[in-house]
Amino acid sequence: MTVQYIEPTQESGRRFFTNNIRGEVIMLNLLRFREWADYTQSPALKPITPVTGTEAFDRYIALALPCLRRTGGDLLFLGKSDYFLIGPENERWDCVMLVKQKSKESMLSMTHDVEYMSSLAHRTAAIEDSRLLPVTSNVLGAM
């Protein structure tokens, strides 16, 4: 059975918010979409006509982006992806997304935004698997 990663674990969330990250954080997202969105966890939001995972993710972005910008963040890049040039040959990602947060605290504040929290149902319906890597600038001495 393949493990899928949709949400942070309690441990990974604790580690992120208690580490010594200061200032701006770029979130590198690798996303694999479901062929058809699965609204099992949010049946009230299920569209009358089935939508693809990509279409459900577009709904998430449309709802989440204003919330992100209210907290000082922004969507830096959203692009189509496929297979790795360097990496596992059997691993495929449909989308790469770079999200800027002004701080880890501003990212945490989004969890108190009702609009943002309701947008997550579309993300959950859309995503088959994902990876999220927080990146900070100037972490290497050579930079």
XYZ file of C-alpha atoms in Angstrom, residues 15-73:
59
model
C 8.352 20.706 14.259
C 7.693 23.440 11.667
C 6.102 25.911 14.076
C 8.627 25.375 16.878
C 11.790 25.554 14.774
C 13.906 28.679 14.425
C 12.560 29.928 11.078
C 12.539 33.724 11.022
C 11.072 35.918 8.323
C 9.809 34.929 4.914
C 9.144 31.301 4.029
C 8.614 29.894 0.540
C 6.497 26.752 0.463
C 7.488 24.377 -2.359
C 4.444 22.234 -3.212
C 4.492 19.148 -5.425
C 0.931 18.071 -6.214
C -0.624 15.031 -7.847
C -4.300 15.425 -8.662
C -7.017 12.809 -8.582
C -8.537 12.034 -11.955
C -11.937 12.977 -10.477
C -12.323 15.121 -7.362
C -13.479 13.214 -4.292
C -15.862 15.251 -2.128
C -16.612 12.340 0.252
C -15.348 14.381 3.219
C -17.378 17.465 2.183
C -20.565 16.252 0.468
C -22.258 19.669 0.765
C -19.623 21.126 -1.597
C -19.848 18.319 -4.145
C -20.662 19.792 -7.565
C -23.737 18.487 -9.374
C -21.559 17.541 -12.341
C -18.314 15.711 -11.470
C -15.139 17.792 -11.724
C -11.551 16.719 -12.192
C -8.972 17.028 -9.459
C -7.432 19.905 -11.411
C -10.774 21.741 -11.531
C -11.316 21.233 -7.796
C -7.819 22.597 -7.125
C -8.612 25.648 -9.267
C -11.616 26.245 -6.968
C -9.329 25.996 -3.944
C -6.878 28.537 -5.414
C -9.679 30.990 -6.269
C -10.949 30.881 -2.667
C -7.604 30.615 -0.850
C -5.627 33.281 -2.709
C -7.456 36.306 -1.235
C -6.952 34.834 2.257
C -3.260 34.271 1.566
C -2.831 37.850 0.389
C -4.671 39.240 3.441
C -2.010 37.657 5.647
C 0.869 39.118 3.630
C 1.545 36.067 1.461
